[in-house]
Amino acid sequence: MLPPETINGLAAELSEAHRQRSLVPRITARYPEATVEDSYAVQSAWSERQLAAGRRLVGHKIGLTSKAMQSATGITEPDYGVIFDDTVWENGAVVPFDDFSNVRIEVELAFLLADPLEGPHCTLFDVLSATRYVVPALEILNSHIELQGRTIVDTIADNAAYGGIVVGGNPVRPDTVDLRWTSALLYRNETIEESGVAAAVLNHPARGVAWLADKLHRHGGRLEAGELVLAGSFTRPMWVSRGDVVLCDYGPMGTISCRFE
């Protein structure tokens, strides 16, 4: 493990990068011995700084759960981060482009929990039983660490590259639809750029939530009632520029749109 002063120093760097909308050098370039456990320790220290500054935790994100995302990033295992209240956008929002670095969009489903979920051995059926509803969501990826050459250690420390979420469409109860077959068409400026089916997330998007419950248990935590959990993308990330209009059509589950200005 990296020493505590290094962990806290990296968390302070990332906090300042968030404030300045800037990038810091790769952690693995400076500390090649850093492990996945180190990166979660950095993320936790960073998260504690955000909470101390008055931000409120409202959920979690899961990343790199599909082959599409793993191929796009060169990273071969899932990761997770936290969602704060000031990063949640409503359908049709105008999103400030300058709030993010290396802006990309992912297509996901979000689970709103009615009951807590705790590992170990959390199952898909546990997740479906604990879920109040599932809703379409677009994740806005953000980077505070330079992208070139990054590893999962860098990504996890940077809150799993989470920047924001746009929620919309039609919420559904998980027992009213086969979530595996939820499909989506992702448009940028009226052109389809990506498409996918939710089964690409570990064969069922609820499996991502079960994975997270087990992972949090290993770190002494659990998923709480009322939290929103992003289950992971089932398309590759789509790059976004200032002025772009993004629309995602989830068929019977409705559409989400936003504009970056």
PDB file of C-alpha atoms in Angstrom:
ATOM      1  CA  MET A   1       0.000   0.000   0.000  1.00  0.00           C
ATOM      2  CA  LEU A   2       1.082   3.580  -0.639  1.00  0.00           C
ATOM      3  CA  PRO A   3       1.738   5.518   2.574  1.00  0.00           C
ATOM      4  CA  PRO A   4      -1.185   7.559   3.967  1.00  0.00           C
ATOM      5  CA  GLU A   5       0.511  10.878   3.197  1.00  0.00           C
ATOM      6  CA  THR A   6       0.787   9.881  -0.476  1.00  0.00           C
ATOM      7  CA  ILE A   7      -2.865   8.760  -0.580  1.00  0.00           C
ATOM      8  CA  ASN A   8      -4.004  12.054   0.948  1.00  0.00           C
ATOM      9  CA  GLY A   9      -1.697  14.066  -1.295  1.00  0.00           C
ATOM     10  CA  LEU A  10      -3.147  12.455  -4.424  1.00  0.00           C
ATOM     11  CA  ALA A  11      -6.689  13.046  -3.146  1.00  0.00           C
ATOM     12  CA  ALA A  12      -5.813  16.713  -2.627  1.00  0.00           C
ATOM     13  CA  GLU A  13      -4.412  16.912  -6.181  1.00  0.00           C
ATOM     14  CA  LEU A  14      -7.601  15.444  -7.614  1.00  0.00           C
ATOM     15  CA  SER A  15      -9.752  17.792  -5.538  1.00  0.00           C
ATOM     16  CA  GLU A  16      -7.834  20.775  -6.896  1.00  0.00           C
ATOM     17  CA  ALA A  17      -8.058  19.410 -10.446  1.00  0.00           C
ATOM     18  CA  HIS A  18     -11.832  19.136  -9.990  1.00  0.00           C
ATOM     19  CA  ARG A  19     -11.988  22.740  -8.803  1.00  0.00           C
ATOM     20  CA  GLN A  20      -9.735  24.042 -11.577  1.00  0.00           C
ATOM     21  CA  ARG A  21     -11.136  21.759 -14.329  1.00  0.00           C
ATOM     22  CA  SER A  22      -7.572  20.637 -15.009  1.00  0.00           C
ATOM     23  CA  LEU A  23      -5.568  17.422 -15.438  1.00  0.00           C
ATOM     24  CA  VAL A  24      -2.863  15.845 -13.290  1.00  0.00           C
ATOM     25  CA  PRO A  25      -0.129  13.419 -14.408  1.00  0.00           C
ATOM     26  CA  ARG A  26      -0.883   9.711 -14.269  1.00  0.00           C
ATOM     27  CA  ILE A  27      -0.590   8.188 -10.821  1.00  0.00           C
ATOM     28  CA  THR A  28       0.924   5.005 -12.245  1.00  0.00           C
ATOM     29  CA  ALA A  29       3.637   7.014 -13.982  1.00  0.00           C
ATOM     30  CA  ARG A  30       4.689   8.489 -10.639  1.00  0.00           C
ATOM     31  CA  TYR A  31       3.918   5.491  -8.433  1.00  0.00           C
ATOM     32  CA  PRO A  32       4.235   2.343 -10.577  1.00  0.00           C
ATOM     33  CA  GLU A  33       3.876   0.228  -7.444  1.00  0.00           C
ATOM     34  CA  ALA A  34       0.345   1.550  -6.801  1.00  0.00           C
ATOM     35  CA  THR A  35      -2.316  -1.162  -6.551  1.00  0.00           C
ATOM     36  CA  VAL A  36      -6.080  -1.274  -7.094  1.00  0.00           C
ATOM     37  CA  GLU A  37      -6.513  -1.074  -3.309  1.00  0.00           C
ATOM     38  CA  ASP A  38      -4.392   2.086  -3.308  1.00  0.00           C
ATOM     39  CA  SER A  39      -6.602   3.607  -5.989  1.00  0.00           C
ATOM     40  CA  TYR A  40      -9.774   2.924  -4.002  1.00  0.00           C
ATOM     41  CA  ALA A  41      -8.068   4.473  -0.955  1.00  0.00           C
ATOM     42  CA  VAL A  42      -7.360   7.614  -3.028  1.00  0.00           C
ATOM     43  CA  GLN A  43     -10.960   7.677  -4.268  1.00  0.00           C
ATOM     44  CA  SER A  44     -12.255   7.309  -0.696  1.00  0.00           C
ATOM     45  CA  ALA A  45     -10.032  10.134   0.568  1.00  0.00           C
ATOM     46  CA  TRP A  46     -11.158  12.320  -2.355  1.00  0.00           C
ATOM     47  CA  SER A  47     -14.817  11.482  -1.652  1.00  0.00           C
ATOM     48  CA  GLU A  48     -14.421  12.410   2.015  1.00  0.00           C
ATOM     49  CA  ARG A  49     -13.072  15.805   0.943  1.00  0.00           C
ATOM     50  CA  GLN A  50     -16.131  16.343  -1.262  1.00  0.00           C
ATOM     51  CA  LEU A  51     -18.508  15.423   1.561  1.00  0.00           C
ATOM     52  CA  ALA A  52     -16.673  17.762   3.918  1.00  0.00           C
ATOM     53  CA  ALA A  53     -17.147  20.531   1.345  1.00  0.00           C
ATOM     54  CA  GLY A  54     -20.925  20.063   1.521  1.00  0.00           C
ATOM     55  CA  ARG A  55     -21.630  17.743  -1.401  1.00  0.00           C
ATOM     56  CA  ARG A  56     -24.130  14.923  -0.799  1.00  0.00           C
ATOM     57  CA  LEU A  57     -23.686  11.316  -1.937  1.00  0.00           C
ATOM     58  CA  VAL A  58     -26.764  10.023  -3.785  1.00  0.00           C
ATOM     59  CA  GLY A  59     -25.490   6.861  -5.446  1.00  0.00           C
ATOM     60  CA  HIS A  60     -22.786   4.890  -7.176  1.00  0.00           C
ATOM     61  CA  LYS A  61     -21.598   4.188 -10.692  1.00  0.00           C
ATOM     62  CA  ILE A  62     -20.226   0.950 -12.076  1.00  0.00           C
ATOM     63  CA  GLY A  63     -17.851   1.054 -15.012  1.00  0.00           C
ATOM     64  CA  LEU A  64     -16.217  -1.295 -17.489  1.00  0.00           C
ATOM     65  CA  THR A  65     -18.850  -4.026 -17.199  1.00  0.00           C
ATOM     66  CA  SER A  66     -19.255  -4.703 -20.929  1.00  0.00           C
ATOM     67  CA  LYS A  67     -16.863  -6.006 -23.588  1.00  0.00           C
ATOM     68  CA  ALA A  68     -17.510  -2.809 -25.566  1.00  0.00           C
ATOM     69  CA  MET A  69     -16.234  -0.634 -22.729  1.00  0.00           C
ATOM     70  CA  GLN A  70     -13.347  -2.923 -21.844  1.00  0.00           C
ATOM     71  CA  SER A  71     -12.214  -2.965 -25.479  1.00  0.00           C
ATOM     72  CA  ALA A  72     -12.527   0.817 -25.717  1.00  0.00           C
ATOM     73  CA  THR A  73     -10.371   1.415 -22.637  1.00  0.00           C
ATOM     74  CA  GLY A  74      -8.018  -1.563 -22.625  1.00  0.00           C
ATOM     75  CA  ILE A  75      -9.114  -2.285 -19.027  1.00  0.00           C
ATOM     76  CA  THR A  76     -10.396  -5.770 -18.255  1.00  0.00           C
ATOM     77  CA  GLU A  77     -12.225  -5.579 -14.903  1.00  0.00           C
ATOM     78  CA  PRO A  78     -15.128  -3.479 -13.600  1.00  0.00           C
ATOM     79  CA  ASP A  79     -14.682  -0.519 -11.293  1.00  0.00           C
ATOM     80  CA  TYR A  80     -16.918   1.812  -9.318  1.00  0.00           C
ATOM     81  CA  GLY A  81     -17.227   5.418  -8.165  1.00  0.00           C
ATOM     82  CA  VAL A  82     -19.634   7.682  -6.297  1.00  0.00           C
ATOM     83  CA  ILE A  83     -22.407  10.016  -7.480  1.00  0.00           C
ATOM     84  CA  PHE A  84     -22.927  13.385  -5.796  1.00  0.00           C
ATOM     85  CA  ASP A  85     -26.161  15.367  -5.811  1.00  0.00           C
ATOM     86  CA  ASP A  86     -24.766  18.248  -7.870  1.00  0.00           C
ATOM     87  CA  THR A  87     -23.884  15.937 -10.790  1.00  0.00           C
ATOM     88  CA  VAL A  88     -27.435  14.745 -11.585  1.00  0.00           C
ATOM     89  CA  TRP A  89     -29.164  16.429 -14.559  1.00  0.00           C
ATOM     90  CA  GLU A  90     -32.767  16.236 -15.726  1.00  0.00           C
ATOM     91  CA  ASN A  91     -33.864  15.179 -19.197  1.00  0.00           C
ATOM     92  CA  GLY A  92     -33.439  18.044 -21.683  1.00  0.00           C
ATOM     93  CA  ALA A  93     -30.767  19.795 -19.625  1.00  0.00           C
ATOM     94  CA  VAL A  94     -28.218  22.248 -20.977  1.00  0.00           C
ATOM     95  CA  VAL A  95     -24.955  20.886 -19.580  1.00  0.00           C
ATOM     96  CA  PRO A  96     -21.989  23.265 -19.104  1.00  0.00           C
ATOM     97  CA  PHE A  97     -19.272  21.814 -21.334  1.00  0.00           C
ATOM     98  CA  ASP A  98     -16.499  23.555 -19.394  1.00  0.00           C
ATOM     99  CA  ASP A  99     -17.437  21.670 -16.217  1.00  0.00           C
ATOM    100  CA  PHE A 100     -15.741  18.574 -17.650  1.00  0.00           C
ATOM    101  CA  SER A 101     -12.517  17.403 -19.302  1.00  0.00           C
ATOM    102  CA  ASN A 102     -12.351  14.852 -22.143  1.00  0.00           C
ATOM    103  CA  VAL A 103     -16.150  14.744 -22.348  1.00  0.00           C
ATOM    104  CA  ARG A 104     -17.716  11.456 -23.411  1.00  0.00           C
ATOM    105  CA  ILE A 105     -21.190   9.904 -23.108  1.00  0.00           C
ATOM    106  CA  GLU A 106     -22.163   6.351 -22.131  1.00  0.00           C
ATOM    107  CA  VAL A 107     -25.548   4.615 -22.454  1.00  0.00           C
ATOM    108  CA  GLU A 108     -26.769   2.928 -19.264  1.00  0.00           C
ATOM    109  CA  LEU A 109     -29.625   1.873 -17.030  1.00  0.00           C
ATOM    110  CA  ALA A 110     -29.900   3.237 -13.496  1.00  0.00           C
ATOM    111  CA  PHE A 111     -31.414   1.307 -10.579  1.00  0.00           C
ATOM    112  CA  LEU A 112     -33.180   3.206  -7.785  1.00  0.00           C
ATOM    113  CA  LEU A 113     -33.069   1.054  -4.666  1.00  0.00           C
ATOM    114  CA  ALA A 114     -36.050   0.672  -2.350  1.00  0.00           C
ATOM    115  CA  ASP A 115     -34.076  -1.502   0.089  1.00  0.00           C
ATOM    116  CA  PRO A 116     -30.399  -1.797   1.068  1.00  0.00           C
ATOM    117  CA  LEU A 117     -28.167  -4.320  -0.699  1.00  0.00           C
ATOM    118  CA  GLU A 118     -25.225  -5.916   1.008  1.00  0.00           C
ATOM    119  CA  GLY A 119     -22.685  -8.587   0.126  1.00  0.00           C
ATOM    120  CA  PRO A 120     -21.229 -11.076   0.173  1.00  0.00           C
ATOM    121  CA  HIS A 121     -22.958 -13.308  -2.375  1.00  0.00           C
ATOM    122  CA  CYS A 122     -25.469 -10.706  -3.553  1.00  0.00           C
ATOM    123  CA  THR A 123     -27.433 -12.174  -6.462  1.00  0.00           C
ATOM    124  CA  LEU A 124     -29.291 -10.837  -9.479  1.00  0.00           C
ATOM    125  CA  PHE A 125     -32.555 -11.776  -7.735  1.00  0.00           C
ATOM    126  CA  ASP A 126     -31.553  -9.831  -4.636  1.00  0.00           C
ATOM    127  CA  VAL A 127     -31.026  -6.775  -6.826  1.00  0.00           C
ATOM    128  CA  LEU A 128     -34.362  -7.107  -8.630  1.00  0.00           C
ATOM    129  CA  SER A 129     -36.179  -7.571  -5.306  1.00  0.00           C
ATOM    130  CA  ALA A 130     -34.516  -4.466  -3.797  1.00  0.00           C
ATOM    131  CA  THR A 131     -35.118  -2.192  -6.823  1.00  0.00           C
ATOM    132  CA  ARG A 132     -37.982   0.325  -6.849  1.00  0.00           C
ATOM    133  CA  TYR A 133     -37.554   1.126 -10.542  1.00  0.00           C
ATOM    134  CA  VAL A 134     -35.083   1.169 -13.418  1.00  0.00           C
ATOM    135  CA  VAL A 135     -34.677   4.270 -15.584  1.00  0.00           C
ATOM    136  CA  PRO A 136     -32.632   5.187 -18.681  1.00  0.00           C
ATOM    137  CA  ALA A 137     -29.539   7.246 -17.947  1.00  0.00           C
ATOM    138  CA  LEU A 138     -26.638   8.815 -19.799  1.00  0.00           C
ATOM    139  CA  GLU A 139     -23.346   8.993 -17.949  1.00  0.00           C
ATOM    140  CA  ILE A 140     -21.031  11.918 -18.644  1.00  0.00           C
ATOM    141  CA  LEU A 141     -17.448  10.743 -18.394  1.00  0.00           C
ATOM    142  CA  ASN A 142     -14.897  13.165 -17.002  1.00  0.00           C
ATOM    143  CA  SER A 143     -11.125  12.945 -16.514  1.00  0.00           C
ATOM    144  CA  HIS A 144      -8.878  14.638 -13.995  1.00  0.00           C
ATOM    145  CA  ILE A 145      -5.945  12.394 -14.953  1.00  0.00           C
ATOM    146  CA  GLU A 146      -4.272  12.380 -18.367  1.00  0.00           C
ATOM    147  CA  LEU A 147      -5.753   9.638 -20.567  1.00  0.00           C
ATOM    148  CA  GLN A 148      -2.678   8.441 -22.453  1.00  0.00           C
ATOM    149  CA  GLY A 149      -1.358   5.249 -20.896  1.00  0.00           C
ATOM    150  CA  ARG A 150      -3.770   5.206 -17.954  1.00  0.00           C
ATOM    151  CA  THR A 151      -4.562   1.946 -16.161  1.00  0.00           C
ATOM    152  CA  ILE A 152      -7.457   0.884 -13.972  1.00  0.00           C
ATOM    153  CA  VAL A 153      -5.487   2.235 -10.991  1.00  0.00           C
ATOM    154  CA  ASP A 154      -5.589   5.739 -12.481  1.00  0.00           C
ATOM    155  CA  THR A 155      -9.247   5.408 -13.465  1.00  0.00           C
ATOM    156  CA  ILE A 156     -10.454   4.201 -10.064  1.00  0.00           C
ATOM    157  CA  ALA A 157      -8.562   6.928  -8.203  1.00  0.00           C
ATOM    158  CA  ASP A 158     -10.273   9.468 -10.483  1.00  0.00           C
ATOM    159  CA  ASN A 159     -13.725   8.371  -9.221  1.00  0.00           C
ATOM    160  CA  ALA A 160     -13.934   5.824 -12.051  1.00  0.00           C
ATOM    161  CA  ALA A 161     -14.001   8.715 -14.583  1.00  0.00           C
ATOM    162  CA  TYR A 162     -17.475   9.759 -13.443  1.00  0.00           C
ATOM    163  CA  GLY A 163     -18.550  13.319 -14.242  1.00  0.00           C
ATOM    164  CA  GLY A 164     -22.345  13.427 -14.278  1.00  0.00           C
ATOM    165  CA  ILE A 165     -25.593  11.691 -15.136  1.00  0.00           C
ATOM    166  CA  VAL A 166     -28.617  12.716 -17.194  1.00  0.00           C
ATOM    167  CA  VAL A 167     -31.755  10.795 -16.199  1.00  0.00           C
ATOM    168  CA  GLY A 168     -34.901  10.557 -18.316  1.00  0.00           C
ATOM    169  CA  GLY A 169     -37.246   8.303 -20.238  1.00  0.00           C
ATOM    170  CA  ASN A 170     -39.845   6.061 -18.614  1.00  0.00           C
ATOM    171  CA  PRO A 171     -39.103   4.463 -15.225  1.00  0.00           C
ATOM    172  CA  VAL A 172     -40.142   0.799 -15.101  1.00  0.00           C
ATOM    173  CA  ARG A 173     -40.417  -1.771 -12.361  1.00  0.00           C
ATOM    174  CA  PRO A 174     -37.843  -4.525 -12.908  1.00  0.00           C
ATOM    175  CA  ASP A 175     -40.513  -7.257 -12.925  1.00  0.00           C
ATOM    176  CA  THR A 176     -42.412  -5.692 -15.848  1.00  0.00           C
ATOM    177  CA  VAL A 177     -39.714  -5.926 -18.531  1.00  0.00           C
ATOM    178  CA  ASP A 178     -36.849  -8.213 -19.510  1.00  0.00           C
ATOM    179  CA  LEU A 179     -34.034  -5.739 -18.884  1.00  0.00           C
ATOM    180  CA  ARG A 180     -31.572  -7.822 -20.900  1.00  0.00           C
ATOM    181  CA  TRP A 181     -33.356  -6.791 -24.100  1.00  0.00           C
ATOM    182  CA  THR A 182     -33.462  -3.070 -23.389  1.00  0.00           C
ATOM    183  CA  SER A 183     -31.850  -1.481 -26.434  1.00  0.00           C
ATOM    184  CA  ALA A 184     -30.764   2.045 -27.216  1.00  0.00           C
ATOM    185  CA  LEU A 185     -29.791   4.233 -30.175  1.00  0.00           C
ATOM    186  CA  LEU A 186     -27.370   7.035 -29.315  1.00  0.00           C
ATOM    187  CA  TYR A 187     -27.481  10.134 -31.528  1.00  0.00           C
ATOM    188  CA  ARG A 188     -25.129  13.099 -31.718  1.00  0.00           C
ATOM    189  CA  ASN A 189     -26.521  16.005 -33.739  1.00  0.00           C
ATOM    190  CA  GLU A 190     -29.182  13.778 -35.351  1.00  0.00           C
ATOM    191  CA  THR A 191     -26.688  11.090 -36.448  1.00  0.00           C
ATOM    192  CA  ILE A 192     -26.616   7.632 -34.856  1.00  0.00           C
ATOM    193  CA  GLU A 193     -23.147   7.087 -33.395  1.00  0.00           C
ATOM    194  CA  GLU A 194     -23.652   4.036 -31.146  1.00  0.00           C
ATOM    195  CA  SER A 195     -26.230   1.359 -30.371  1.00  0.00           C
ATOM    196  CA  GLY A 196     -26.411  -1.525 -27.951  1.00  0.00           C
ATOM    197  CA  VAL A 197     -28.416  -3.947 -25.828  1.00  0.00           C
ATOM    198  CA  ALA A 198     -28.318  -4.005 -22.018  1.00  0.00           C
ATOM    199  CA  ALA A 199     -27.446  -7.714 -21.879  1.00  0.00           C
ATOM    200  CA  ALA A 200     -23.932  -6.619 -22.845  1.00  0.00           C
ATOM    201  CA  VAL A 201     -23.537  -5.648 -19.174  1.00  0.00           C
ATOM    202  CA  LEU A 202     -22.542  -8.982 -17.611  1.00  0.00           C
ATOM    203  CA  ASN A 203     -25.453 -10.726 -19.401  1.00  0.00           C
ATOM    204  CA  HIS A 204     -27.942  -8.709 -17.306  1.00  0.00           C
ATOM    205  CA  PRO A 205     -27.515  -5.117 -16.020  1.00  0.00           C
ATOM    206  CA  ALA A 206     -28.644  -6.163 -12.512  1.00  0.00           C
ATOM    207  CA  ARG A 207     -25.533  -8.348 -12.276  1.00  0.00           C
ATOM    208  CA  GLY A 208     -23.450  -5.176 -12.251  1.00  0.00           C
ATOM    209  CA  VAL A 209     -25.347  -3.967  -9.186  1.00  0.00           C
ATOM    210  CA  ALA A 210     -24.822  -7.332  -7.481  1.00  0.00           C
ATOM    211  CA  TRP A 211     -21.099  -7.113  -8.281  1.00  0.00           C
ATOM    212  CA  LEU A 212     -20.978  -3.669  -6.672  1.00  0.00           C
ATOM    213  CA  ALA A 213     -22.756  -4.839  -3.502  1.00  0.00           C
ATOM    214  CA  ASP A 214     -20.151  -7.580  -3.102  1.00  0.00           C
ATOM    215  CA  LYS A 215     -17.277  -5.210  -3.843  1.00  0.00           C
ATOM    216  CA  LEU A 216     -18.494  -2.617  -1.322  1.00  0.00           C
ATOM    217  CA  HIS A 217     -18.825  -5.355   1.289  1.00  0.00           C
ATOM    218  CA  ARG A 218     -15.095  -6.049   0.889  1.00  0.00           C
ATOM    219  CA  HIS A 219     -14.464  -2.378   1.701  1.00  0.00           C
ATOM    220  CA  GLY A 220     -16.869  -2.323   4.661  1.00  0.00           C
ATOM    221  CA  GLY A 221     -19.822  -0.680   2.895  1.00  0.00           C
ATOM    222  CA  ARG A 222     -23.188  -1.436   1.325  1.00  0.00           C
ATOM    223  CA  LEU A 223     -25.745   0.063  -1.053  1.00  0.00           C
ATOM    224  CA  GLU A 224     -28.432   2.034   0.784  1.00  0.00           C
ATOM    225  CA  ALA A 225     -32.157   2.441   0.157  1.00  0.00           C
ATOM    226  CA  GLY A 226     -32.831   5.511  -1.959  1.00  0.00           C
ATOM    227  CA  GLU A 227     -29.497   5.366  -3.778  1.00  0.00           C
ATOM    228  CA  LEU A 228     -29.230   5.437  -7.559  1.00  0.00           C
ATOM    229  CA  VAL A 229     -26.849   2.917  -9.120  1.00  0.00           C
ATOM    230  CA  LEU A 230     -25.563   3.254 -12.676  1.00  0.00           C
ATOM    231  CA  ALA A 231     -25.189  -0.338 -13.854  1.00  0.00           C
ATOM    232  CA  GLY A 232     -22.566   0.179 -16.584  1.00  0.00           C
ATOM    233  CA  SER A 233     -22.516   1.146 -20.242  1.00  0.00           C
ATOM    234  CA  PHE A 234     -23.656  -1.124 -23.043  1.00  0.00           C
ATOM    235  CA  THR A 235     -22.136   1.019 -25.787  1.00  0.00           C
ATOM    236  CA  ARG A 236     -18.696   2.431 -26.383  1.00  0.00           C
ATOM    237  CA  PRO A 237     -18.133   5.977 -25.080  1.00  0.00           C
ATOM    238  CA  MET A 238     -19.079   8.725 -27.542  1.00  0.00           C
ATOM    239  CA  TRP A 239     -16.955  11.882 -27.629  1.00  0.00           C
ATOM    240  CA  VAL A 240     -18.827  15.159 -27.235  1.00  0.00           C
ATOM    241  CA  SER A 241     -17.864  18.697 -28.268  1.00  0.00           C
ATOM    242  CA  ARG A 242     -19.236  22.074 -27.249  1.00  0.00           C
ATOM    243  CA  GLY A 243     -22.574  22.708 -28.944  1.00  0.00           C
ATOM    244  CA  ASP A 244     -23.411  19.043 -29.505  1.00  0.00           C
ATOM    245  CA  VAL A 245     -26.965  17.847 -28.989  1.00  0.00           C
ATOM    246  CA  VAL A 246     -27.176  14.299 -27.620  1.00  0.00           C
ATOM    247  CA  LEU A 247     -30.287  12.131 -27.808  1.00  0.00           C
ATOM    248  CA  CYS A 248     -30.676   8.504 -26.781  1.00  0.00           C
ATOM    249  CA  ASP A 249     -33.736   6.487 -27.816  1.00  0.00           C
ATOM    250  CA  TYR A 250     -34.498   3.535 -25.520  1.00  0.00           C
ATOM    251  CA  GLY A 251     -37.610   2.464 -27.447  1.00  0.00           C
ATOM    252  CA  PRO A 252     -40.480   1.666 -25.022  1.00  0.00           C
ATOM    253  CA  MET A 253     -38.429   3.117 -22.141  1.00  0.00           C
ATOM    254  CA  GLY A 254     -38.441   6.555 -23.777  1.00  0.00           C
ATOM    255  CA  THR A 255     -35.732   9.044 -24.715  1.00  0.00           C
ATOM    256  CA  ILE A 256     -33.114  11.231 -23.052  1.00  0.00           C
ATOM    257  CA  SER A 257     -31.689  14.414 -24.523  1.00  0.00           C
ATOM    258  CA  CYS A 258     -29.235  17.088 -23.488  1.00  0.00           C
ATOM    259  CA  ARG A 259     -27.097  19.838 -25.032  1.00  0.00           C
ATOM    260  CA  PHE A 260     -23.525  20.762 -24.180  1.00  0.00           C
ATOM    261  CA  GLU A 261     -22.845  24.509 -24.135  1.00  0.00           C
TER     262      GLU A 261
END
